[in-house]
Amino acid sequence: MHPLILFMRLLAPLPLKVVRALGWLLGQLLYGLAAERRHVVDVNLALCFPHWTAAERRAVARAHVVMVMQSLLDRAWLWHGSVNQLRDRLRIVGDVQPLREPGGVVVFAPHFVGMDAGGLALTLLEQLPMSAIYVPQRNPALDAWVREGRGRAGHSRLYFRHDGVKQILTDLRQGGKLYLLPDMDFGPQESIFVPFFGVQAATLPSVSRFARLGRARVVTVVTRMTAQGYEVRIGSPWTDFPGEDVGEDTERMNRVLEEEVRAVPAQYYWVHKRFKTRPPGAPAVY
């Protein structure tokens, strides 16, 4: 067994306070040692919150790195803990019914630190069959572990990015639910440039296209880390969506995301190089 998997299995039954304390300690250590990743976080925050002082950015950056590490260790109990543990630590806020109604649904689930907790709350605790797009891990043992953890509900389905979208669209048209995380920089090939906090960002227009071609509704699900575990916040179905213009739809997606980020800025996935792909002629930022 891979040492990381063994460690996480041993960690799973421990009280949440112990897991979070260990995550805090490792996060503080990582913040001090990982200068390159710390730089990425600082650049992202400076671009998105130019009115913040350097001290404000450092405080949010440190809190963010700690939460990233805590969320990584939380996967121990998310993937190996008992169902009772999950029921005690995962709280759903909002109406689940739009996700149960007939017809396809694109679940817009941005990259906050609690993204895996939100998926399990819906698939395991609420017993909602759901699919997601999966990027394989390089290590075969870790890849199998991640797939098993995310699919522990038994009725989840993972689509691989290189397989295309035909199966996903068929599933949506047949009433399937797609847990979609489209808010990262996947390069210029499939992206369009739209503002994110006022900065032109290469953004996948997949929410608009899946909603249109899959004849699906869109519902935002954002998962926030709390002292008790995670809070899974389900929004109302988007109205008048998709529109007539994919670019305007994608701008709308980013505006929805900005509101959620402003509510808990330290919990968004700033360690990712969100602005790595630049518009023609624009200078690199990292």
PDB file of C-alpha atoms in Angstrom:
ATOM      1  CA  MET A   1       0.000   0.000   0.000  1.00  0.00           C
ATOM      2  CA  HIS A   2       1.233   3.480  -0.853  1.00  0.00           C
ATOM      3  CA  PRO A   3       2.526   5.206   2.349  1.00  0.00           C
ATOM      4  CA  LEU A   4       0.220   8.213   1.845  1.00  0.00           C
ATOM      5  CA  ILE A   5      -2.839   5.985   1.596  1.00  0.00           C
ATOM      6  CA  LEU A   6      -1.830   4.088   4.737  1.00  0.00           C
ATOM      7  CA  PHE A   7      -1.296   7.380   6.584  1.00  0.00           C
ATOM      8  CA  MET A   8      -4.735   8.660   5.528  1.00  0.00           C
ATOM      9  CA  ARG A   9      -6.445   5.439   6.615  1.00  0.00           C
ATOM     10  CA  LEU A  10      -4.834   5.787  10.043  1.00  0.00           C
ATOM     11  CA  LEU A  11      -5.890   9.421  10.223  1.00  0.00           C
ATOM     12  CA  ALA A  12      -9.546   8.811   9.306  1.00  0.00           C
ATOM     13  CA  PRO A  13     -10.975   7.796  12.735  1.00  0.00           C
ATOM     14  CA  LEU A  14      -9.301  10.634  14.661  1.00  0.00           C
ATOM     15  CA  PRO A  15     -11.353  13.575  15.990  1.00  0.00           C
ATOM     16  CA  LEU A  16     -11.714  16.416  13.521  1.00  0.00           C
ATOM     17  CA  LYS A  17      -9.886  18.813  15.844  1.00  0.00           C
ATOM     18  CA  VAL A  18      -6.815  16.567  15.730  1.00  0.00           C
ATOM     19  CA  VAL A  19      -6.891  16.300  11.926  1.00  0.00           C
ATOM     20  CA  ARG A  20      -7.319  20.054  11.542  1.00  0.00           C
ATOM     21  CA  ALA A  21      -4.546  20.795  14.051  1.00  0.00           C
ATOM     22  CA  LEU A  22      -2.148  18.594  12.100  1.00  0.00           C
ATOM     23  CA  GLY A  23      -3.253  20.312   8.898  1.00  0.00           C
ATOM     24  CA  TRP A  24      -2.619  23.706  10.503  1.00  0.00           C
ATOM     25  CA  LEU A  25       0.885  22.673  11.511  1.00  0.00           C
ATOM     26  CA  LEU A  26       1.740  21.261   8.070  1.00  0.00           C
ATOM     27  CA  GLY A  27       0.168  24.265   6.382  1.00  0.00           C
ATOM     28  CA  GLN A  28       2.305  26.695   8.366  1.00  0.00           C
ATOM     29  CA  LEU A  29       5.370  24.660   7.437  1.00  0.00           C
ATOM     30  CA  LEU A  30       4.383  24.561   3.769  1.00  0.00           C
ATOM     31  CA  TYR A  31       3.764  28.305   3.693  1.00  0.00           C
ATOM     32  CA  GLY A  32       7.273  28.911   4.959  1.00  0.00           C
ATOM     33  CA  LEU A  33       8.997  26.461   2.614  1.00  0.00           C
ATOM     34  CA  ALA A  34       7.049  26.619  -0.663  1.00  0.00           C
ATOM     35  CA  ALA A  35       8.268  29.985  -1.922  1.00  0.00           C
ATOM     36  CA  GLU A  36       7.228  29.389  -5.546  1.00  0.00           C
ATOM     37  CA  ARG A  37       3.668  28.426  -4.682  1.00  0.00           C
ATOM     38  CA  ARG A  38       3.471  31.258  -2.151  1.00  0.00           C
ATOM     39  CA  HIS A  39       4.424  33.617  -4.980  1.00  0.00           C
ATOM     40  CA  VAL A  40       1.591  32.252  -7.146  1.00  0.00           C
ATOM     41  CA  VAL A  41      -0.937  32.910  -4.383  1.00  0.00           C
ATOM     42  CA  ASP A  42       0.363  36.434  -3.836  1.00  0.00           C
ATOM     43  CA  VAL A  43       0.221  37.293  -7.559  1.00  0.00           C
ATOM     44  CA  ASN A  44      -3.341  35.973  -7.825  1.00  0.00           C
ATOM     45  CA  LEU A  45      -4.481  37.981  -4.824  1.00  0.00           C
ATOM     46  CA  ALA A  46      -2.711  41.140  -6.026  1.00  0.00           C
ATOM     47  CA  LEU A  47      -4.439  40.881  -9.414  1.00  0.00           C
ATOM     48  CA  CYS A  48      -7.886  40.127  -8.010  1.00  0.00           C
ATOM     49  CA  PHE A  49      -7.784  42.416  -4.955  1.00  0.00           C
ATOM     50  CA  PRO A  50      -5.525  45.335  -5.961  1.00  0.00           C
ATOM     51  CA  HIS A  51      -6.906  47.464  -3.120  1.00  0.00           C
ATOM     52  CA  TRP A  52      -5.512  45.091  -0.488  1.00  0.00           C
ATOM     53  CA  THR A  53      -2.259  45.913   1.263  1.00  0.00           C
ATOM     54  CA  ALA A  54       0.695  43.529   1.162  1.00  0.00           C
ATOM     55  CA  ALA A  55      -0.016  42.612   4.788  1.00  0.00           C
ATOM     56  CA  GLU A  56      -3.638  41.766   3.959  1.00  0.00           C
ATOM     57  CA  ARG A  57      -2.521  39.563   1.086  1.00  0.00           C
ATOM     58  CA  ARG A  58       0.000  37.741   3.279  1.00  0.00           C
ATOM     59  CA  ALA A  59      -2.637  37.054   5.930  1.00  0.00           C
ATOM     60  CA  VAL A  60      -5.086  35.607   3.415  1.00  0.00           C
ATOM     61  CA  ALA A  61      -2.320  33.678   1.637  1.00  0.00           C
ATOM     62  CA  ARG A  62      -1.161  32.042   4.877  1.00  0.00           C
ATOM     63  CA  ALA A  63      -4.733  31.153   5.855  1.00  0.00           C
ATOM     64  CA  HIS A  64      -5.307  29.754   2.378  1.00  0.00           C
ATOM     65  CA  VAL A  65      -2.255  27.475   2.398  1.00  0.00           C
ATOM     66  CA  VAL A  66      -3.273  26.191   5.840  1.00  0.00           C
ATOM     67  CA  MET A  67      -6.804  25.447   4.597  1.00  0.00           C
ATOM     68  CA  VAL A  68      -5.472  23.684   1.509  1.00  0.00           C
ATOM     69  CA  MET A  69      -3.431  21.373   3.727  1.00  0.00           C
ATOM     70  CA  GLN A  70      -6.337  20.864   6.130  1.00  0.00           C
ATOM     71  CA  SER A  71      -8.638  19.996   3.230  1.00  0.00           C
ATOM     72  CA  LEU A  72      -6.102  17.485   1.920  1.00  0.00           C
ATOM     73  CA  LEU A  73      -5.989  15.730   5.305  1.00  0.00           C
ATOM     74  CA  ASP A  74      -9.778  15.885   5.544  1.00  0.00           C
ATOM     75  CA  ARG A  75      -9.904  13.501   2.608  1.00  0.00           C
ATOM     76  CA  ALA A  76      -8.836  10.851   5.139  1.00  0.00           C
ATOM     77  CA  TRP A  77     -12.254  10.850   6.805  1.00  0.00           C
ATOM     78  CA  LEU A  78     -14.126  11.867   3.662  1.00  0.00           C
ATOM     79  CA  TRP A  79     -12.860   8.813   1.805  1.00  0.00           C
ATOM     80  CA  HIS A  80     -12.258   6.343   4.651  1.00  0.00           C
ATOM     81  CA  GLY A  81     -14.443   7.525   7.518  1.00  0.00           C
ATOM     82  CA  SER A  82     -17.836   6.170   8.465  1.00  0.00           C
ATOM     83  CA  VAL A  83     -21.080   7.501   7.053  1.00  0.00           C
ATOM     84  CA  ASN A  84     -21.924   8.718  10.562  1.00  0.00           C
ATOM     85  CA  GLN A  85     -18.748  10.795  10.553  1.00  0.00           C
ATOM     86  CA  LEU A  86     -19.816  12.406   7.297  1.00  0.00           C
ATOM     87  CA  ARG A  87     -23.323  13.070   8.591  1.00  0.00           C
ATOM     88  CA  ASP A  88     -21.855  14.796  11.644  1.00  0.00           C
ATOM     89  CA  ARG A  89     -19.389  16.928   9.647  1.00  0.00           C
ATOM     90  CA  LEU A  90     -21.192  17.788   6.400  1.00  0.00           C
ATOM     91  CA  ARG A  91     -24.094  20.246   6.484  1.00  0.00           C
ATOM     92  CA  ILE A  92     -26.204  21.070   3.446  1.00  0.00           C
ATOM     93  CA  VAL A  93     -27.669  24.577   3.225  1.00  0.00           C
ATOM     94  CA  GLY A  94     -30.312  25.305   0.606  1.00  0.00           C
ATOM     95  CA  ASP A  95     -32.821  23.274  -1.354  1.00  0.00           C
ATOM     96  CA  VAL A  96     -31.684  19.918  -2.739  1.00  0.00           C
ATOM     97  CA  GLN A  97     -34.939  19.438  -4.648  1.00  0.00           C
ATOM     98  CA  PRO A  98     -33.796  21.149  -7.907  1.00  0.00           C
ATOM     99  CA  LEU A  99     -31.085  18.482  -8.113  1.00  0.00           C
ATOM    100  CA  ARG A 100     -33.674  15.717  -7.767  1.00  0.00           C
ATOM    101  CA  GLU A 101     -36.173  16.983 -10.322  1.00  0.00           C
ATOM    102  CA  PRO A 102     -36.336  15.390 -13.786  1.00  0.00           C
ATOM    103  CA  GLY A 103     -34.037  16.830 -16.416  1.00  0.00           C
ATOM    104  CA  GLY A 104     -30.310  17.352 -16.709  1.00  0.00           C
ATOM    105  CA  VAL A 105     -28.435  19.606 -14.299  1.00  0.00           C
ATOM    106  CA  VAL A 106     -24.992  21.159 -14.588  1.00  0.00           C
ATOM    107  CA  VAL A 107     -23.763  21.656 -11.023  1.00  0.00           C
ATOM    108  CA  PHE A 108     -21.381  24.617 -11.096  1.00  0.00           C
ATOM    109  CA  ALA A 109     -18.966  23.628  -8.303  1.00  0.00           C
ATOM    110  CA  PRO A 110     -15.937  25.963  -8.338  1.00  0.00           C
ATOM    111  CA  HIS A 111     -12.523  25.121  -6.913  1.00  0.00           C
ATOM    112  CA  PHE A 112     -12.912  25.960  -3.253  1.00  0.00           C
ATOM    113  CA  VAL A 113     -10.968  23.869  -0.734  1.00  0.00           C
ATOM    114  CA  GLY A 114     -14.116  21.898   0.135  1.00  0.00           C
ATOM    115  CA  MET A 115     -14.907  20.716  -3.396  1.00  0.00           C
ATOM    116  CA  ASP A 116     -14.516  16.999  -2.589  1.00  0.00           C
ATOM    117  CA  ALA A 117     -16.661  17.305   0.522  1.00  0.00           C
ATOM    118  CA  GLY A 118     -19.471  18.848  -1.516  1.00  0.00           C
ATOM    119  CA  GLY A 119     -19.429  16.030  -4.024  1.00  0.00           C
ATOM    120  CA  LEU A 120     -19.652  13.368  -1.313  1.00  0.00           C
ATOM    121  CA  ALA A 121     -22.395  15.198   0.555  1.00  0.00           C
ATOM    122  CA  LEU A 122     -24.560  15.058  -2.568  1.00  0.00           C
ATOM    123  CA  THR A 123     -23.690  11.580  -3.828  1.00  0.00           C
ATOM    124  CA  LEU A 124     -23.269   9.645  -0.573  1.00  0.00           C
ATOM    125  CA  LEU A 125     -25.495  11.405   1.949  1.00  0.00           C
ATOM    126  CA  GLU A 126     -28.206  12.607  -0.439  1.00  0.00           C
ATOM    127  CA  GLN A 127     -27.874   9.549  -2.725  1.00  0.00           C
ATOM    128  CA  LEU A 128     -27.839  11.694  -5.867  1.00  0.00           C
ATOM    129  CA  PRO A 129     -26.341   9.906  -8.889  1.00  0.00           C
ATOM    130  CA  MET A 130     -23.808  12.315 -10.352  1.00  0.00           C
ATOM    131  CA  SER A 131     -20.995  12.371 -12.884  1.00  0.00           C
ATOM    132  CA  ALA A 132     -17.802  14.414 -13.028  1.00  0.00           C
ATOM    133  CA  ILE A 133     -14.897  15.023 -15.387  1.00  0.00           C
ATOM    134  CA  TYR A 134     -11.696  13.456 -14.094  1.00  0.00           C
ATOM    135  CA  VAL A 135      -8.027  14.142 -14.729  1.00  0.00           C
ATOM    136  CA  PRO A 136      -5.983  10.996 -13.897  1.00  0.00           C
ATOM    137  CA  GLN A 137      -3.175  11.133 -11.340  1.00  0.00           C
ATOM    138  CA  ARG A 138       0.325  10.242 -12.516  1.00  0.00           C
ATOM    139  CA  ASN A 139       0.884   7.565  -9.887  1.00  0.00           C
ATOM    140  CA  PRO A 140      -1.340   4.519 -10.612  1.00  0.00           C
ATOM    141  CA  ALA A 141      -1.829   3.647  -6.936  1.00  0.00           C
ATOM    142  CA  LEU A 142      -2.816   7.215  -6.024  1.00  0.00           C
ATOM    143  CA  ASP A 143      -5.027   7.431  -9.094  1.00  0.00           C
ATOM    144  CA  ALA A 144      -6.953   4.339  -8.035  1.00  0.00           C
ATOM    145  CA  TRP A 145      -7.238   5.711  -4.499  1.00  0.00           C
ATOM    146  CA  VAL A 146      -8.622   9.078  -5.639  1.00  0.00           C
ATOM    147  CA  ARG A 147     -11.136   7.444  -7.975  1.00  0.00           C
ATOM    148  CA  GLU A 148     -12.266   5.051  -5.258  1.00  0.00           C
ATOM    149  CA  GLY A 149     -12.623   7.882  -2.741  1.00  0.00           C
ATOM    150  CA  ARG A 150     -14.598  10.180  -5.000  1.00  0.00           C
ATOM    151  CA  GLY A 151     -16.764   7.312  -6.162  1.00  0.00           C
ATOM    152  CA  ARG A 152     -17.408   5.710  -2.778  1.00  0.00           C
ATOM    153  CA  ALA A 153     -21.163   6.371  -3.108  1.00  0.00           C
ATOM    154  CA  GLY A 154     -21.240   3.603  -5.714  1.00  0.00           C
ATOM    155  CA  HIS A 155     -23.372   5.388  -8.301  1.00  0.00           C
ATOM    156  CA  SER A 156     -20.982   8.178  -9.302  1.00  0.00           C
ATOM    157  CA  ARG A 157     -19.487   8.191 -12.791  1.00  0.00           C
ATOM    158  CA  LEU A 158     -16.167   9.689 -13.853  1.00  0.00           C
ATOM    159  CA  TYR A 159     -15.564  10.885 -17.404  1.00  0.00           C
ATOM    160  CA  PHE A 160     -12.010  11.384 -18.624  1.00  0.00           C
ATOM    161  CA  ARG A 161     -11.187  14.691 -20.318  1.00  0.00           C
ATOM    162  CA  HIS A 162      -9.583  13.045 -23.348  1.00  0.00           C
ATOM    163  CA  ASP A 163     -12.747  11.028 -24.099  1.00  0.00           C
ATOM    164  CA  GLY A 164     -14.640  14.074 -25.358  1.00  0.00           C
ATOM    165  CA  VAL A 165     -18.111  15.295 -24.434  1.00  0.00           C
ATOM    166  CA  LYS A 166     -20.481  13.057 -26.396  1.00  0.00           C
ATOM    167  CA  GLN A 167     -21.208  10.737 -23.459  1.00  0.00           C
ATOM    168  CA  ILE A 168     -21.621  13.672 -21.086  1.00  0.00           C
ATOM    169  CA  LEU A 169     -24.180  15.359 -23.349  1.00  0.00           C
ATOM    170  CA  THR A 170     -26.086  12.101 -23.769  1.00  0.00           C
ATOM    171  CA  ASP A 171     -26.180  11.695 -19.986  1.00  0.00           C
ATOM    172  CA  LEU A 172     -27.441  15.265 -19.452  1.00  0.00           C
ATOM    173  CA  ARG A 173     -30.178  14.855 -22.062  1.00  0.00           C
ATOM    174  CA  GLN A 174     -31.294  11.719 -20.246  1.00  0.00           C
ATOM    175  CA  GLY A 175     -31.591  13.615 -16.964  1.00  0.00           C
ATOM    176  CA  GLY A 176     -28.081  13.168 -15.574  1.00  0.00           C
ATOM    177  CA  LYS A 177     -26.382  15.512 -13.123  1.00  0.00           C
ATOM    178  CA  LEU A 178     -22.850  16.760 -13.896  1.00  0.00           C
ATOM    179  CA  TYR A 179     -20.628  18.036 -11.055  1.00  0.00           C
ATOM    180  CA  LEU A 180     -18.542  20.515 -13.044  1.00  0.00           C
ATOM    181  CA  LEU A 181     -15.413  22.424 -11.960  1.00  0.00           C
ATOM    182  CA  PRO A 182     -14.609  24.614 -14.989  1.00  0.00           C
ATOM    183  CA  ASP A 183     -12.873  27.547 -13.285  1.00  0.00           C
ATOM    184  CA  MET A 184      -9.208  26.732 -13.887  1.00  0.00           C
ATOM    185  CA  ASP A 185      -6.783  27.673 -16.648  1.00  0.00           C
ATOM    186  CA  PHE A 186      -6.772  24.715 -19.059  1.00  0.00           C
ATOM    187  CA  GLY A 187      -4.803  26.542 -21.741  1.00  0.00           C
ATOM    188  CA  PRO A 188      -5.866  28.473 -24.841  1.00  0.00           C
ATOM    189  CA  GLN A 189      -7.197  25.597 -26.962  1.00  0.00           C
ATOM    190  CA  GLU A 190     -10.670  25.284 -25.415  1.00  0.00           C
ATOM    191  CA  SER A 191     -10.863  28.605 -23.581  1.00  0.00           C
ATOM    192  CA  ILE A 192     -12.102  32.112 -24.230  1.00  0.00           C
ATOM    193  CA  PHE A 193     -10.887  35.272 -22.512  1.00  0.00           C
ATOM    194  CA  VAL A 194     -13.405  36.870 -20.154  1.00  0.00           C
ATOM    195  CA  PRO A 195     -12.894  39.033 -17.048  1.00  0.00           C
ATOM    196  CA  PHE A 196     -12.289  37.459 -13.652  1.00  0.00           C
ATOM    197  CA  PHE A 197     -12.028  40.185 -11.017  1.00  0.00           C
ATOM    198  CA  GLY A 198     -11.359  42.576 -13.887  1.00  0.00           C
ATOM    199  CA  VAL A 199      -8.455  40.540 -15.298  1.00  0.00           C
ATOM    200  CA  GLN A 200      -8.794  38.797 -18.658  1.00  0.00           C
ATOM    201  CA  ALA A 201      -8.653  35.088 -17.824  1.00  0.00           C
ATOM    202  CA  ALA A 202      -8.633  32.051 -20.119  1.00  0.00           C
ATOM    203  CA  THR A 203     -11.925  30.421 -19.127  1.00  0.00           C
ATOM    204  CA  LEU A 204     -13.693  27.266 -20.246  1.00  0.00           C
ATOM    205  CA  PRO A 205     -17.156  28.095 -21.644  1.00  0.00           C
ATOM    206  CA  SER A 206     -18.319  24.618 -20.675  1.00  0.00           C
ATOM    207  CA  VAL A 207     -21.141  25.680 -18.329  1.00  0.00           C
ATOM    208  CA  SER A 208     -22.870  27.504 -21.175  1.00  0.00           C
ATOM    209  CA  ARG A 209     -22.209  24.810 -23.763  1.00  0.00           C
ATOM    210  CA  PHE A 210     -23.207  21.874 -21.576  1.00  0.00           C
ATOM    211  CA  ALA A 211     -26.377  23.686 -20.522  1.00  0.00           C
ATOM    212  CA  ARG A 212     -27.288  24.452 -24.137  1.00  0.00           C
ATOM    213  CA  LEU A 213     -26.300  21.201 -25.829  1.00  0.00           C
ATOM    214  CA  GLY A 214     -27.344  19.012 -22.888  1.00  0.00           C
ATOM    215  CA  ARG A 215     -30.641  20.893 -22.419  1.00  0.00           C
ATOM    216  CA  ALA A 216     -29.760  21.227 -18.741  1.00  0.00           C
ATOM    217  CA  ARG A 217     -30.381  23.629 -15.880  1.00  0.00           C
ATOM    218  CA  VAL A 218     -27.464  25.156 -13.949  1.00  0.00           C
ATOM    219  CA  VAL A 219     -27.236  25.181 -10.142  1.00  0.00           C
ATOM    220  CA  THR A 220     -24.327  26.604  -8.133  1.00  0.00           C
ATOM    221  CA  VAL A 221     -22.940  24.453  -5.303  1.00  0.00           C
ATOM    222  CA  VAL A 222     -20.150  25.969  -3.186  1.00  0.00           C
ATOM    223  CA  THR A 223     -18.644  24.102  -0.254  1.00  0.00           C
ATOM    224  CA  ARG A 224     -17.137  26.108   2.604  1.00  0.00           C
ATOM    225  CA  MET A 225     -14.823  24.775   5.291  1.00  0.00           C
ATOM    226  CA  THR A 226     -16.090  25.306   8.846  1.00  0.00           C
ATOM    227  CA  ALA A 227     -14.846  24.384  12.309  1.00  0.00           C
ATOM    228  CA  GLN A 228     -17.391  21.555  12.361  1.00  0.00           C
ATOM    229  CA  GLY A 229     -16.485  20.207   8.902  1.00  0.00           C
ATOM    230  CA  TYR A 230     -18.021  21.627   5.721  1.00  0.00           C
ATOM    231  CA  GLU A 231     -21.095  23.578   4.704  1.00  0.00           C
ATOM    232  CA  VAL A 232     -22.473  22.687   1.273  1.00  0.00           C
ATOM    233  CA  ARG A 233     -24.409  25.672  -0.071  1.00  0.00           C
ATOM    234  CA  ILE A 234     -26.905  24.963  -2.855  1.00  0.00           C
ATOM    235  CA  GLY A 235     -28.089  27.934  -4.875  1.00  0.00           C
ATOM    236  CA  SER A 236     -31.266  28.415  -6.881  1.00  0.00           C
ATOM    237  CA  PRO A 237     -31.326  27.311 -10.541  1.00  0.00           C
ATOM    238  CA  TRP A 238     -29.990  30.021 -12.849  1.00  0.00           C
ATOM    239  CA  THR A 239     -32.668  31.895 -14.737  1.00  0.00           C
ATOM    240  CA  ASP A 240     -32.535  32.925 -18.413  1.00  0.00           C
ATOM    241  CA  PHE A 241     -29.536  30.682 -18.974  1.00  0.00           C
ATOM    242  CA  PRO A 242     -27.991  29.877 -21.329  1.00  0.00           C
ATOM    243  CA  GLY A 243     -28.321  33.087 -23.299  1.00  0.00           C
ATOM    244  CA  GLU A 244     -27.621  33.744 -26.941  1.00  0.00           C
ATOM    245  CA  ASP A 245     -23.908  34.459 -26.510  1.00  0.00           C
ATOM    246  CA  VAL A 246     -21.405  31.988 -25.056  1.00  0.00           C
ATOM    247  CA  GLY A 247     -19.023  34.789 -24.064  1.00  0.00           C
ATOM    248  CA  GLU A 248     -21.708  36.629 -22.102  1.00  0.00           C
ATOM    249  CA  ASP A 249     -22.736  33.371 -20.425  1.00  0.00           C
ATOM    250  CA  THR A 250     -19.139  32.719 -19.379  1.00  0.00           C
ATOM    251  CA  GLU A 251     -18.774  36.258 -18.036  1.00  0.00           C
ATOM    252  CA  ARG A 252     -21.895  35.633 -15.995  1.00  0.00           C
ATOM    253  CA  MET A 253     -20.368  32.443 -14.615  1.00  0.00           C
ATOM    254  CA  ASN A 254     -17.306  34.386 -13.476  1.00  0.00           C
ATOM    255  CA  ARG A 255     -19.461  37.070 -11.853  1.00  0.00           C
ATOM    256  CA  VAL A 256     -21.287  34.368  -9.888  1.00  0.00           C
ATOM    257  CA  LEU A 257     -17.921  32.956  -8.860  1.00  0.00           C
ATOM    258  CA  GLU A 258     -16.585  36.370  -7.811  1.00  0.00           C
ATOM    259  CA  GLU A 259     -19.478  36.803  -5.376  1.00  0.00           C
ATOM    260  CA  GLU A 260     -18.732  33.447  -3.794  1.00  0.00           C
ATOM    261  CA  VAL A 261     -14.993  34.197  -3.567  1.00  0.00           C
ATOM    262  CA  ARG A 262     -15.590  37.549  -1.873  1.00  0.00           C
ATOM    263  CA  ALA A 263     -17.570  35.767   0.846  1.00  0.00           C
ATOM    264  CA  VAL A 264     -14.641  33.464   1.792  1.00  0.00           C
ATOM    265  CA  PRO A 265     -11.542  34.698  -0.079  1.00  0.00           C
ATOM    266  CA  ALA A 266      -9.080  32.477   1.788  1.00  0.00           C
ATOM    267  CA  GLN A 267     -10.907  29.323   0.665  1.00  0.00           C
ATOM    268  CA  TYR A 268     -10.672  29.756  -3.112  1.00  0.00           C
ATOM    269  CA  TYR A 269      -7.945  27.736  -4.858  1.00  0.00           C
ATOM    270  CA  TRP A 270      -5.348  30.501  -5.253  1.00  0.00           C
ATOM    271  CA  VAL A 271      -2.455  28.020  -5.427  1.00  0.00           C
ATOM    272  CA  HIS A 272      -3.461  27.418  -9.053  1.00  0.00           C
ATOM    273  CA  LYS A 273      -1.909  29.629 -11.756  1.00  0.00           C
ATOM    274  CA  ARG A 274      -5.262  31.035 -12.793  1.00  0.00           C
ATOM    275  CA  PHE A 275      -3.736  33.625 -15.144  1.00  0.00           C
ATOM    276  CA  LYS A 276      -0.985  31.516 -16.695  1.00  0.00           C
ATOM    277  CA  THR A 277      -2.521  31.757 -20.194  1.00  0.00           C
ATOM    278  CA  ARG A 278      -2.392  35.397 -21.252  1.00  0.00           C
ATOM    279  CA  PRO A 279      -4.133  37.295 -24.063  1.00  0.00           C
ATOM    280  CA  PRO A 280      -1.970  37.915 -27.140  1.00  0.00           C
ATOM    281  CA  GLY A 281       0.677  40.505 -26.342  1.00  0.00           C
ATOM    282  CA  ALA A 282       0.002  40.540 -22.597  1.00  0.00           C
ATOM    283  CA  PRO A 283       3.040  39.946 -20.334  1.00  0.00           C
ATOM    284  CA  ALA A 284       3.364  36.877 -18.113  1.00  0.00           C
ATOM    285  CA  VAL A 285       2.404  37.515 -14.505  1.00  0.00           C
ATOM    286  CA  TYR A 286       4.116  34.678 -12.617  1.00  0.00           C
TER     287      TYR A 286
END
